Structure formats: structure tokens, C-alpha cells
XYZ file of C-alpha atoms in Angstrom:
576
model
C 185.903 158.656 -8.630
C 183.050 160.248 -10.665
C 182.274 159.354 -14.164
C 184.221 161.814 -16.481
C 182.287 163.215 -19.478
C 184.106 162.664 -22.754
C 185.164 166.326 -23.024
C 186.965 166.171 -19.624
C 190.115 163.961 -19.650
C 190.754 162.040 -16.540
C 194.324 163.526 -16.582
C 192.973 166.970 -15.942
C 191.506 165.998 -12.582
C 193.500 165.870 -9.428
C 195.818 162.948 -9.505
C 196.648 161.095 -6.317
C 198.713 157.919 -6.058
C 196.493 156.293 -3.541
C 193.079 157.942 -3.380
C 191.821 158.070 0.240
C 188.601 156.281 0.859
C 186.289 158.562 2.877
C 184.593 157.087 5.929
C 180.940 156.086 5.398
C 177.948 157.725 6.803
C 178.979 161.256 7.557
C 176.576 164.202 7.121
C 178.609 165.475 4.131
C 178.581 162.091 2.416
C 174.908 161.533 3.089
C 174.114 164.940 1.728
C 176.005 164.274 -1.472
C 174.282 160.938 -1.847
C 170.935 162.820 -1.635
C 172.147 165.190 -4.347
C 172.655 162.253 -6.605
C 169.029 161.166 -5.993
C 167.687 164.474 -7.389
C 169.825 164.135 -10.504
C 172.644 166.450 -9.604
C 175.440 165.558 -12.081
C 177.874 168.357 -11.616
C 179.298 170.406 -8.790
C 181.026 173.673 -9.520
C 183.089 175.600 -6.890
C 186.262 176.621 -5.163
C 187.630 174.813 -2.155
C 188.759 175.958 1.345
C 189.466 174.518 4.724
C 186.093 174.758 6.231
C 184.198 172.985 3.235
C 186.675 170.101 2.836
C 184.419 167.296 4.089
C 181.711 168.326 1.545
C 184.327 168.844 -1.167
C 185.881 165.414 -0.505
C 182.471 163.693 -0.586
C 181.712 165.310 -3.922
C 185.127 164.303 -5.411
C 184.517 160.683 -4.459
C 180.864 160.503 -5.627
C 179.250 160.114 -9.005
C 178.967 163.854 -9.317
C 181.550 165.343 -11.588
C 183.294 168.125 -9.580
C 184.882 171.115 -11.342
C 187.286 173.480 -9.527
C 187.046 177.081 -10.664
C 189.321 180.133 -10.447
C 186.770 182.349 -8.672
C 183.553 181.565 -6.757
C 181.535 184.080 -8.874
C 182.702 182.407 -12.063
C 181.645 178.896 -10.578
C 178.087 180.140 -9.948
C 177.711 181.768 -13.328
C 178.728 178.574 -15.020
C 176.449 176.564 -12.689
C 173.520 178.962 -13.639
C 174.036 178.442 -17.411
C 174.522 174.653 -17.076
C 171.329 174.365 -15.062
C 169.298 176.452 -17.652
C 170.776 174.635 -20.580
C 170.476 171.131 -19.149
C 167.221 171.857 -17.166
C 168.843 170.129 -14.219
C 169.813 171.159 -10.636
C 173.582 171.785 -9.985
C 175.550 172.057 -6.809
C 177.882 174.881 -5.901
C 180.478 174.442 -3.030
C 182.442 177.326 -1.531
C 184.399 177.964 1.684
C 183.495 180.429 4.376
C 183.711 184.231 4.626
C 185.078 185.661 1.349
C 184.201 182.287 -0.406
C 180.460 183.028 0.277
C 180.696 186.822 -0.244
C 182.397 186.295 -3.639
C 179.205 184.488 -4.914
C 176.619 187.040 -4.194
C 176.498 188.780 -7.533
C 176.213 185.497 -9.455
C 173.786 184.111 -7.010
C 171.450 187.078 -7.494
C 171.839 186.687 -11.263
C 171.045 182.970 -11.088
C 167.867 183.645 -9.165
C 166.804 186.318 -11.745
C 167.468 183.879 -14.508
C 165.568 180.864 -13.200
C 168.410 178.402 -12.465
C 168.296 175.522 -10.098
C 171.283 175.611 -7.658
C 171.949 174.132 -4.341
C 174.592 176.214 -2.611
C 176.715 174.328 -0.031
C 178.805 176.501 2.215
C 180.364 176.170 5.721
C 179.373 177.902 9.029
C 181.813 178.431 11.895
C 181.627 175.669 14.584
C 179.509 176.759 17.599
C 182.497 176.539 20.048
C 184.607 178.917 17.850
C 181.964 181.663 17.326
C 182.945 185.052 18.683
C 186.594 183.952 19.089
C 187.742 185.622 15.926
C 188.181 182.317 14.097
C 189.806 182.648 10.613
C 187.182 183.610 8.145
C 184.566 183.418 10.776
C 181.248 182.723 9.127
C 178.024 183.551 11.106
C 174.924 185.538 10.350
C 176.142 188.119 12.918
C 179.414 188.862 11.135
C 178.448 188.382 7.465
C 175.495 190.171 5.961
C 172.548 187.925 6.757
C 171.475 187.978 3.058
C 174.576 185.731 2.421
C 173.343 183.082 4.946
C 169.620 183.216 5.556
C 167.671 185.842 3.596
C 164.984 185.088 1.125
C 166.131 188.033 -1.005
C 168.915 185.842 -2.360
C 167.729 182.269 -1.581
C 164.378 180.574 -2.021
C 165.342 178.506 1.054
C 168.321 178.852 3.300
C 169.180 177.058 6.628
C 172.144 176.554 8.894
C 172.388 172.740 9.616
C 173.543 172.879 13.316
C 172.912 169.209 14.022
C 172.686 165.868 12.134
C 169.178 165.615 13.556
C 168.086 168.527 11.339
C 169.195 166.560 8.187
C 165.945 164.934 7.250
C 163.745 168.114 7.671
C 166.313 170.263 5.910
C 166.821 167.949 2.963
C 163.055 167.518 2.586
C 162.360 171.222 2.648
C 165.369 172.240 0.444
C 165.742 169.567 -2.146
C 161.967 168.995 -2.756
C 161.900 172.654 -3.870
C 163.598 171.415 -7.003
C 160.645 169.262 -7.938
C 158.533 172.378 -8.786
C 158.655 174.134 -12.182
C 160.939 177.140 -12.545
C 164.099 178.116 -10.800
C 165.151 177.671 -7.208
C 168.165 178.743 -5.234
C 168.755 176.813 -2.073
C 171.564 177.301 0.541
C 172.666 174.970 3.190
C 175.283 176.121 5.550
C 177.033 173.417 7.587
C 179.626 173.877 10.374
C 182.776 171.808 9.851
C 182.082 169.620 12.780
C 178.630 168.773 11.619
C 179.878 167.864 8.143
C 182.140 165.197 9.652
C 179.489 163.872 12.166
C 177.580 160.638 11.546
C 174.401 161.188 9.784
C 171.350 160.880 12.064
C 169.309 159.021 9.289
C 170.077 156.080 7.131
C 167.991 156.849 4.022
C 166.175 159.711 2.313
C 164.058 159.868 -0.812
C 162.890 163.023 -2.545
C 159.160 163.724 -2.764
C 157.289 163.027 -5.989
C 157.237 165.976 -8.336
C 154.663 168.483 -7.506
C 151.728 169.008 -9.908
C 152.455 171.634 -12.630
C 150.334 174.753 -12.335
C 147.427 174.608 -14.885
C 144.300 176.607 -15.873
C 140.887 175.385 -15.165
C 138.899 174.153 -18.109
C 136.604 177.150 -17.674
C 139.601 179.495 -18.131
C 140.815 177.723 -21.159
C 137.381 177.864 -22.892
C 137.155 181.520 -21.982
C 140.568 182.196 -23.418
C 139.625 180.353 -26.731
C 136.465 182.411 -26.803
C 138.516 185.663 -26.543
C 140.836 184.438 -29.397
C 138.093 183.119 -31.712
C 138.335 184.711 -35.103
C 140.557 187.485 -33.919
C 143.854 188.781 -35.112
C 146.291 187.502 -32.435
C 149.764 188.885 -31.722
C 151.691 186.260 -29.752
C 154.411 187.714 -27.500
C 156.907 185.010 -26.472
C 159.103 185.101 -23.342
C 161.818 182.908 -21.921
C 159.144 180.984 -19.978
C 158.016 179.345 -23.216
C 161.421 177.857 -24.103
C 160.210 174.343 -23.098
C 157.225 174.418 -25.542
C 158.936 175.043 -28.909
C 156.927 172.702 -30.950
C 153.567 173.579 -29.315
C 154.309 177.283 -29.799
C 154.811 176.852 -33.522
C 151.743 174.606 -33.835
C 149.597 177.117 -31.929
C 150.875 180.136 -33.840
C 150.352 178.487 -37.148
C 146.809 177.236 -36.264
C 145.439 180.624 -35.059
C 147.392 182.666 -37.683
C 149.276 184.684 -35.099
C 151.808 187.397 -35.759
C 154.730 186.371 -33.390
C 157.159 188.539 -31.572
C 159.814 187.529 -29.077
C 161.653 188.985 -26.177
C 165.411 188.991 -26.359
C 165.542 185.815 -24.160
C 162.962 184.163 -26.283
C 164.888 184.350 -29.567
C 164.596 181.127 -31.494
C 161.624 179.721 -29.612
C 159.705 180.571 -32.729
C 161.911 180.465 -35.866
C 163.086 183.906 -36.649
C 163.005 183.158 -40.449
C 159.390 182.148 -40.276
C 156.929 184.284 -42.396
C 154.726 184.949 -39.344
C 157.634 186.417 -37.308
C 157.481 190.094 -36.540
C 160.743 190.548 -34.771
C 162.361 191.082 -31.415
C 161.049 193.557 -28.775
C 163.023 195.664 -26.264
C 166.739 196.286 -26.037
C 168.438 195.455 -29.335
C 165.111 194.837 -30.883
C 163.745 195.777 -34.348
C 162.234 199.303 -34.881
C 160.553 197.808 -38.003
C 158.450 195.676 -35.673
C 156.169 198.602 -34.667
C 155.158 199.408 -38.309
C 154.623 195.668 -38.949
C 152.537 195.325 -35.740
C 150.480 198.455 -36.694
C 149.771 197.056 -40.147
C 148.651 193.672 -38.662
C 146.457 195.617 -36.135
C 146.133 192.860 -33.519
C 142.817 192.528 -31.621
C 144.338 190.281 -28.919
C 147.934 190.269 -27.517
C 148.749 186.953 -25.825
C 151.963 186.913 -23.657
C 153.559 183.585 -22.873
C 156.154 183.431 -20.139
C 157.559 186.943 -19.850
C 157.936 189.431 -16.996
C 157.623 192.206 -19.532
C 160.470 194.059 -17.863
C 162.251 197.190 -19.114
C 164.767 195.470 -21.524
C 161.994 193.260 -22.738
C 159.305 195.918 -23.424
C 160.572 199.316 -22.386
C 157.055 199.491 -21.050
C 156.126 200.783 -24.491
C 152.347 200.895 -25.054
C 152.923 200.367 -28.828
C 153.275 196.640 -28.048
C 149.819 196.323 -26.418
C 147.404 198.454 -28.438
C 144.897 195.601 -28.772
C 141.629 195.494 -26.942
C 142.402 192.132 -25.364
C 145.530 191.525 -23.357
C 146.026 188.024 -21.953
C 149.170 187.216 -19.874
C 150.156 183.590 -19.044
C 152.962 182.864 -16.665
C 153.967 180.621 -13.743
C 154.424 183.593 -11.373
C 151.332 185.577 -10.718
C 153.534 188.475 -9.378
C 154.423 189.508 -12.965
C 150.822 190.247 -13.926
C 150.249 193.992 -14.240
C 153.833 194.978 -13.529
C 154.919 195.978 -17.055
C 151.697 197.735 -18.131
C 149.825 198.660 -14.973
C 147.229 200.826 -16.764
C 146.345 198.083 -19.203
C 143.401 195.842 -18.533
C 144.471 192.193 -18.783
C 143.489 188.633 -18.007
C 146.263 186.806 -15.990
C 146.397 183.091 -16.133
C 148.772 181.039 -13.912
C 150.073 178.019 -15.952
C 153.105 176.336 -17.277
C 153.262 177.372 -20.919
C 153.460 173.878 -22.450
C 150.482 172.586 -20.442
C 148.538 175.755 -21.281
C 148.968 175.248 -25.042
C 148.144 171.590 -24.861
C 144.818 172.611 -23.214
C 144.058 175.439 -25.511
C 145.036 173.943 -29.010
C 141.991 171.710 -29.295
C 139.726 174.596 -28.360
C 140.746 177.074 -31.079
C 139.833 177.248 -34.726
C 142.225 177.573 -37.660
C 142.779 181.049 -39.094
C 144.728 182.093 -42.262
C 148.220 183.335 -41.197
C 149.851 186.637 -41.972
C 153.108 186.810 -43.917
C 155.867 189.272 -43.231
C 158.977 190.070 -45.262
C 162.381 189.288 -43.688
C 163.560 191.826 -41.216
C 165.930 194.442 -42.585
C 169.314 195.092 -40.984
C 169.380 198.442 -38.944
C 172.953 199.450 -38.451
C 175.418 201.627 -40.259
C 178.747 200.195 -41.385
C 181.875 201.596 -40.036
C 184.308 203.774 -41.845
C 187.492 203.250 -39.761
C 190.245 200.754 -40.157
C 188.828 198.332 -37.676
C 186.022 195.868 -38.193
C 182.401 196.918 -38.126
C 180.629 194.814 -35.438
C 177.694 194.271 -37.808
C 180.022 192.526 -40.230
C 181.240 190.347 -37.360
C 177.713 189.353 -36.584
C 177.065 188.507 -40.260
C 180.031 186.181 -40.340
C 178.950 184.507 -36.985
C 175.626 183.965 -38.497
C 177.066 182.307 -41.610
C 179.847 180.158 -39.992
C 178.050 179.131 -36.802
C 174.408 179.764 -36.700
C 173.412 178.820 -40.260
C 175.960 175.986 -40.707
C 176.577 174.544 -37.295
C 174.620 173.743 -34.109
C 175.693 176.295 -31.342
C 174.832 177.696 -28.136
C 175.593 181.397 -27.929
C 175.474 183.787 -24.912
C 175.877 187.497 -25.325
C 177.268 189.582 -22.548
C 175.535 192.673 -21.043
C 176.505 195.800 -23.009
C 176.937 196.299 -26.713
C 177.434 192.607 -27.365
C 173.919 192.118 -26.145
C 172.583 194.719 -28.537
C 174.491 193.373 -31.613
C 173.699 189.759 -31.122
C 170.012 190.283 -30.232
C 169.470 192.515 -33.141
C 171.503 190.895 -35.968
C 171.564 187.136 -35.229
C 168.659 184.979 -36.300
C 168.015 181.666 -34.638
C 165.777 178.799 -35.546
C 165.872 177.190 -32.133
C 166.205 178.597 -28.606
C 170.001 178.304 -28.459
C 170.533 181.961 -27.510
C 171.014 183.154 -23.990
C 171.118 186.769 -22.586
C 170.284 188.370 -19.246
C 167.742 191.126 -19.707
C 166.960 191.686 -16.075
C 169.981 191.616 -13.832
C 172.555 191.930 -16.718
C 175.825 191.352 -14.876
C 179.084 191.912 -16.763
C 181.146 188.760 -16.688
C 178.188 186.426 -16.694
C 178.686 185.084 -20.215
C 182.475 184.896 -19.936
C 182.086 182.201 -17.158
C 178.554 181.000 -18.127
C 179.771 179.593 -21.448
C 181.706 176.898 -19.571
C 178.293 175.493 -18.148
C 176.630 175.868 -21.382
C 179.324 173.787 -23.218
C 179.076 171.006 -20.571
C 175.304 170.873 -20.935
C 175.501 170.326 -24.675
C 178.765 168.922 -25.737
C 177.328 167.914 -29.036
C 177.390 171.610 -30.228
C 179.810 174.503 -29.799
C 179.192 177.088 -27.020
C 180.180 180.746 -27.669
C 180.447 183.646 -25.415
C 180.135 186.954 -27.267
C 181.593 189.528 -24.932
C 183.186 192.968 -24.690
C 186.677 193.660 -23.472
C 185.392 195.179 -20.284
C 183.459 192.033 -19.452
C 186.412 189.733 -20.437
C 188.562 191.500 -17.984
C 186.064 190.767 -15.165
C 185.926 186.980 -15.411
C 188.480 185.874 -18.104
C 190.566 183.848 -15.757
C 187.887 181.134 -16.136
C 189.448 180.404 -19.460
C 191.960 178.485 -17.365
C 189.084 176.356 -15.893
C 188.029 175.391 -19.392
C 191.712 174.515 -20.280
C 191.960 172.184 -17.262
C 188.804 170.221 -18.166
C 189.309 170.411 -21.894
C 185.978 172.230 -22.463
C 186.006 173.581 -26.058
C 184.293 177.009 -25.338
C 184.751 179.856 -27.700
C 185.187 183.501 -26.454
C 184.617 186.098 -29.201
C 185.843 189.365 -27.651
C 184.581 192.573 -29.281
C 187.691 194.564 -28.374
C 187.213 198.349 -28.903
C 189.203 199.789 -25.923
C 186.125 201.224 -24.175
C 183.252 200.535 -21.791
C 181.502 201.517 -25.037
C 177.857 201.162 -24.173
C 178.379 203.703 -21.457
C 180.537 205.964 -23.729
C 178.218 205.948 -26.722
C 175.030 206.044 -24.528
C 176.216 209.028 -22.691
C 176.999 210.869 -25.998
C 173.482 210.082 -27.350
C 171.993 211.346 -24.132
C 174.080 214.612 -24.279
C 176.020 213.734 -21.091
C 179.406 215.469 -20.792
C 182.346 213.297 -21.679
C 183.383 210.915 -18.921
C 186.409 208.571 -18.992
C 185.228 205.162 -20.342
C 188.579 204.157 -21.885
C 190.365 200.774 -21.439
C 194.094 200.628 -22.389
C 194.112 198.208 -25.377
C 194.354 194.562 -24.146
C 196.098 191.803 -26.016
C 193.681 188.960 -25.350
C 195.777 186.591 -27.430
C 198.620 186.915 -24.927
C 196.182 186.681 -22.026
C 194.644 183.525 -23.397
C 198.008 181.954 -24.230
C 199.121 182.701 -20.600
C 196.035 180.827 -19.335
C 196.686 177.844 -21.669
C 194.131 178.412 -24.385
C 194.563 178.810 -28.153
C 193.897 182.353 -29.442
C 193.839 184.481 -32.621
C 193.762 188.259 -33.290
C 191.178 189.286 -35.847
C 191.679 192.756 -37.383
C 190.183 192.402 -40.959
C 187.430 190.619 -42.822
C 189.814 188.008 -44.215
C 191.253 187.077 -40.880
C 187.672 187.091 -39.396
C 186.384 184.235 -41.537
C 189.594 182.284 -41.029
C 189.475 182.684 -37.265
C 185.766 181.708 -36.999
C 186.330 178.592 -39.093
C 189.361 177.695 -36.926
C 187.272 178.132 -33.755
C 184.495 175.929 -35.228
C 186.955 173.122 -35.811
C 188.992 173.529 -32.609
C 188.722 170.745 -29.991
C 190.253 173.118 -27.440
C 189.186 176.416 -25.703
C 189.847 179.342 -27.951
C 189.725 183.083 -27.685
C 189.129 185.384 -30.661
C 190.410 188.919 -30.145
C 188.360 190.885 -32.623
C 189.459 194.492 -33.004
C 186.182 196.431 -33.780
C 185.532 200.016 -34.620
C 184.626 201.880 -31.471
C 182.718 204.527 -33.399
C 179.997 202.352 -34.788
C 176.888 202.779 -32.734
C 174.987 199.514 -32.005
C 171.305 199.106 -32.483
C 170.124 200.223 -29.028
C 168.343 203.375 -29.897
C 165.162 202.446 -28.001
C 167.104 202.167 -24.739
C 168.378 205.762 -25.213
C 164.873 206.916 -25.927
C 163.620 205.227 -22.737
C 166.411 206.753 -20.670
C 165.554 210.266 -22.093
C 161.964 209.778 -21.265
C 162.802 208.747 -17.768
C 165.108 211.736 -17.213
C 162.524 214.208 -18.617
C 159.822 212.714 -16.217
C 162.129 212.990 -13.256
C 162.960 216.642 -14.131
C 159.309 217.472 -14.605
C 158.409 215.991 -11.209
């Protein structure tokens, strides 16, 4: 039996009077043994008949195996565990619909940079074409679910035990490189139970981290020398928190962050300009203009739509330097802007650059103003909810918080202020339901601090049954549901765009009753007094808890720049 973390009671796992002892040396067991060697500590998934040998091998290994309520939820949780812990994680599912149910979350995980090894079955060769139950082949399922590089960095069908060494070496060694990696190994049931064709396997040594040449570093230092530098931080800089701060303070940089980079540089620091993109700060442009940067240095960002809105106001400087692990991102956000692209891991880049730059007096900026209007209705203003979350959790307690796609994203990104990179949001793929399940993985990765999912009622209805998974394993996640009875980003956005009214309503859901039915604690929050009480109770609770926060649906969140971008796109399309 695997070692159980302290937040998962042994009684919550499957109890058997006489646990069977698996036979030694099968492909499934050998594969799981190899996963342990690359530091896989958790496996998330949902079982089924054709994946039983792998599932059994996981259950009786040192890998803690969690059984979810839906495959999509398992992958979202795996994604967030992998990112938070900076470790690879396994996902196991059955064939046919088990694989198909994962596609949305797998695509999200690849966008987000998670490290996942996806273990799924394949129909036995002697059964293919005979209409086997949930027949799983690349001929009957979309090939993207089995083999395509559009979903996986590497995918292979293990048709014979003799493929094991080559497949493991190609697949698992990919996890040694920096950045994310999604690997799929599909194994027929009869191959899973076959004797392994090799007796031992060791992963390769970690690959060298991409770095700049010393010539490039000295050239970069020359470009920065004596200049006013605006530092634009992306998610790729999250592993270099101390180096970023040291560098920014040394060169006197004004610092702005993408939504995914919140907290990499302390948001209360006097050199901080604000957040760019969706939910960002409109005051940033005036502050940036006053600073008048001569160089913009981008560290670890794709500069996509929700990060930059491709707004040239961010890059008015003469010099534009972009550092990233992936050279494909260079020139994608601002194709008309001349830039210098440098391929490097951000921490290594800053270590190389710091000795080469000279100190410069830093700018100082006033604290950012809040930019939302309070509500006038009987329900809570979402901005007030954010203020209380800031006070109770962010300021007074170590937390991990993930905001869901939609208005939750806008409110959290704009109003919450982090001193460490404990904030997560998806600005690229942006799937609803991601945070609802992902918070379970976040909580497992850092049990020393609370994990919060800030979600809308629409998102909660997509993945909320995973509350029951948290109950089973005693994972004290917190769901704060901004319940307004609408798909409100669509409703409010359409209104601001002048689109005719379309039905975005959701009959009011009592999430307290839903949570109780799934085994969790829950409280309804309808006014400011009950809000503080509920947040304090959630902070102290050792169990999963849902806060059903009834918010005013008429308060417009701070996503104005998104609307402006949509209007511009629409006008350009009409003109063309």
C-alpha cells in the first residue's frame, strides 16, 4: 500500500480484508516502478475494465492513487498538482469514453505547462474490428486522442513488451527537460499483463538547461546599461522569484506582470506598475507613460491576447528584448515590433546577467487604485468579497488561489494583491471547470497552506462533483462560488458590445445543499456580516468546504480592455 499523506486518512482508501499481492514482473508493474524512478508521487484517474492491471499496479505501489468522479476532473487536478509541486504526475483512465472524457483537460494541461504521463488502454489485437466493448483504436477514436502531437508531446501504443525500453526512454526522459510535457502510453490489456521484456530501467540524466551565450549576455547588458527598463514578467519566471526581485531592484526597473505572473514580484513593492491584459489595471498605462521606458524586457511570457491584448502601449520603448524557453513565441504577440529573442531558462538568464549590469536608482509608484463601482442591490458586491478574501486569506494566511475562467478571473486578477506567486489562472485555453477540479491538486501539492478555487456558478455546475473526491481523501479545499444566476461574463460582455439580449440565465442553485449532498461542509453568504464569518470558518476548517456567495449580478467586473479589444476586432472584420 502506498504511503498516505497526512491529509488523506487511510480509512478513505479502498478497504480490503486480504489485499491481493500482484504477480511480479508484468509490463504494468514494471511501468509503475519506472514512474517511481522519475519521482511520480501521485496518480489521478478513474478506473475501468481495460486499465485494471495498471490501476492495480498503481494501488500497490508507493504512488498515492486517487480515484476521481470524472476523467476530466482528474486531469485538471493533475495539471495543477504538477504545476504547484513542479513534479510529473500520472493519470490513468479506461478506454473509449474514458479517454475521450479527458481531451479538454489534456489540452488545457499542455497549454499550462504541466508534466503528465497519461496511461490508457488499447484494444487487444485479436479483438479489433469485432465491435469489442468500448473498442479503442486509432481507427475508431479520433487519432488526436491516441497518437497526435496536437495533444501530446509524445504518444505511443505499446503493442509488445519488447517495446518497453524504447518507449520508456523516449517518453519518460522527456520529463527531464525544462517546461511542460504531456506523454501518452496506450497499452492493450494483454500486454499490460504480459511479463516485462527487460529487468531494469533507469531514466537519463537531466538534459542541460537552455542558456544564452556569454556574447548574448554581454550584448543584453550593453542594451540595458543606464537605460530606463520596464520589466514584463510572465509565468515562465515563476521559478526565479528572488532573482527577479534582485535584478529589478539593481537595474531600477519598473515592473509589470501578466495575470499568470501575479506575485512573482511583490505587488505591494514601490517599483510595481500593475497587471497587464485581462483584469489588469488601466492606471498602468499612465504610470508606464510617465516612466517612459527605453527598454522593455519580457521574461517568460507568450504575450498572448489575455496577457497583452496585443496593445502597442506596452511596448513603446526603442529596445524590446524577449527571453523564453520556446523560440516559437518570439514575434507572435507584436509582429511589427523589432525585438531581440533569447532562448533561456529565466533563472539561468538572470544569474548570468546580474553580474554584468550596473546599479541604477529605482522609480517609486503609488499603490494601485481600485477600479470598480460598488453595487447598489441587495446582494453582495463582488469587489467587497475580494477585499475580504484579501484580508482574511491573502494578507493573514498562506494560501494558493486559482480563479476560474470568466468574471472570477477578472475580479481576482484585478483586486487581489500577492507577495508570492501563489495565484493561478489560465489566460490561454481558459476552460470553465478547470479551477473547480484543479484546486484538489493544488491542495495536495502544498498541504501547509489553504487552497481556494474562486469560481462562478456556471463553472461550479460543470465540475462540482469533484467535491466528493476531496471529501473521500479529506483534502481541505475551499470553493468560493460567486453565485449570480448567470453566465455573467457573456451577459455583461454582450451588453457592453451592444449585442442583442441572449439567454444567459441559470436558475438559482443552492450550492449549500449540493455540497452537503456530496459530503462537504457549506455555508450561504448573503451579506457582509456573514461573509467575514464564512471566510474565517473556511480558514479554520480541516474539511472541504463550499461558500455559496450570493453576489449582485449587475456589478460589472474590471474587464473593460477585453471589451475594447473585441470591439476593435469586430470593426476590423467589418472593414475587411
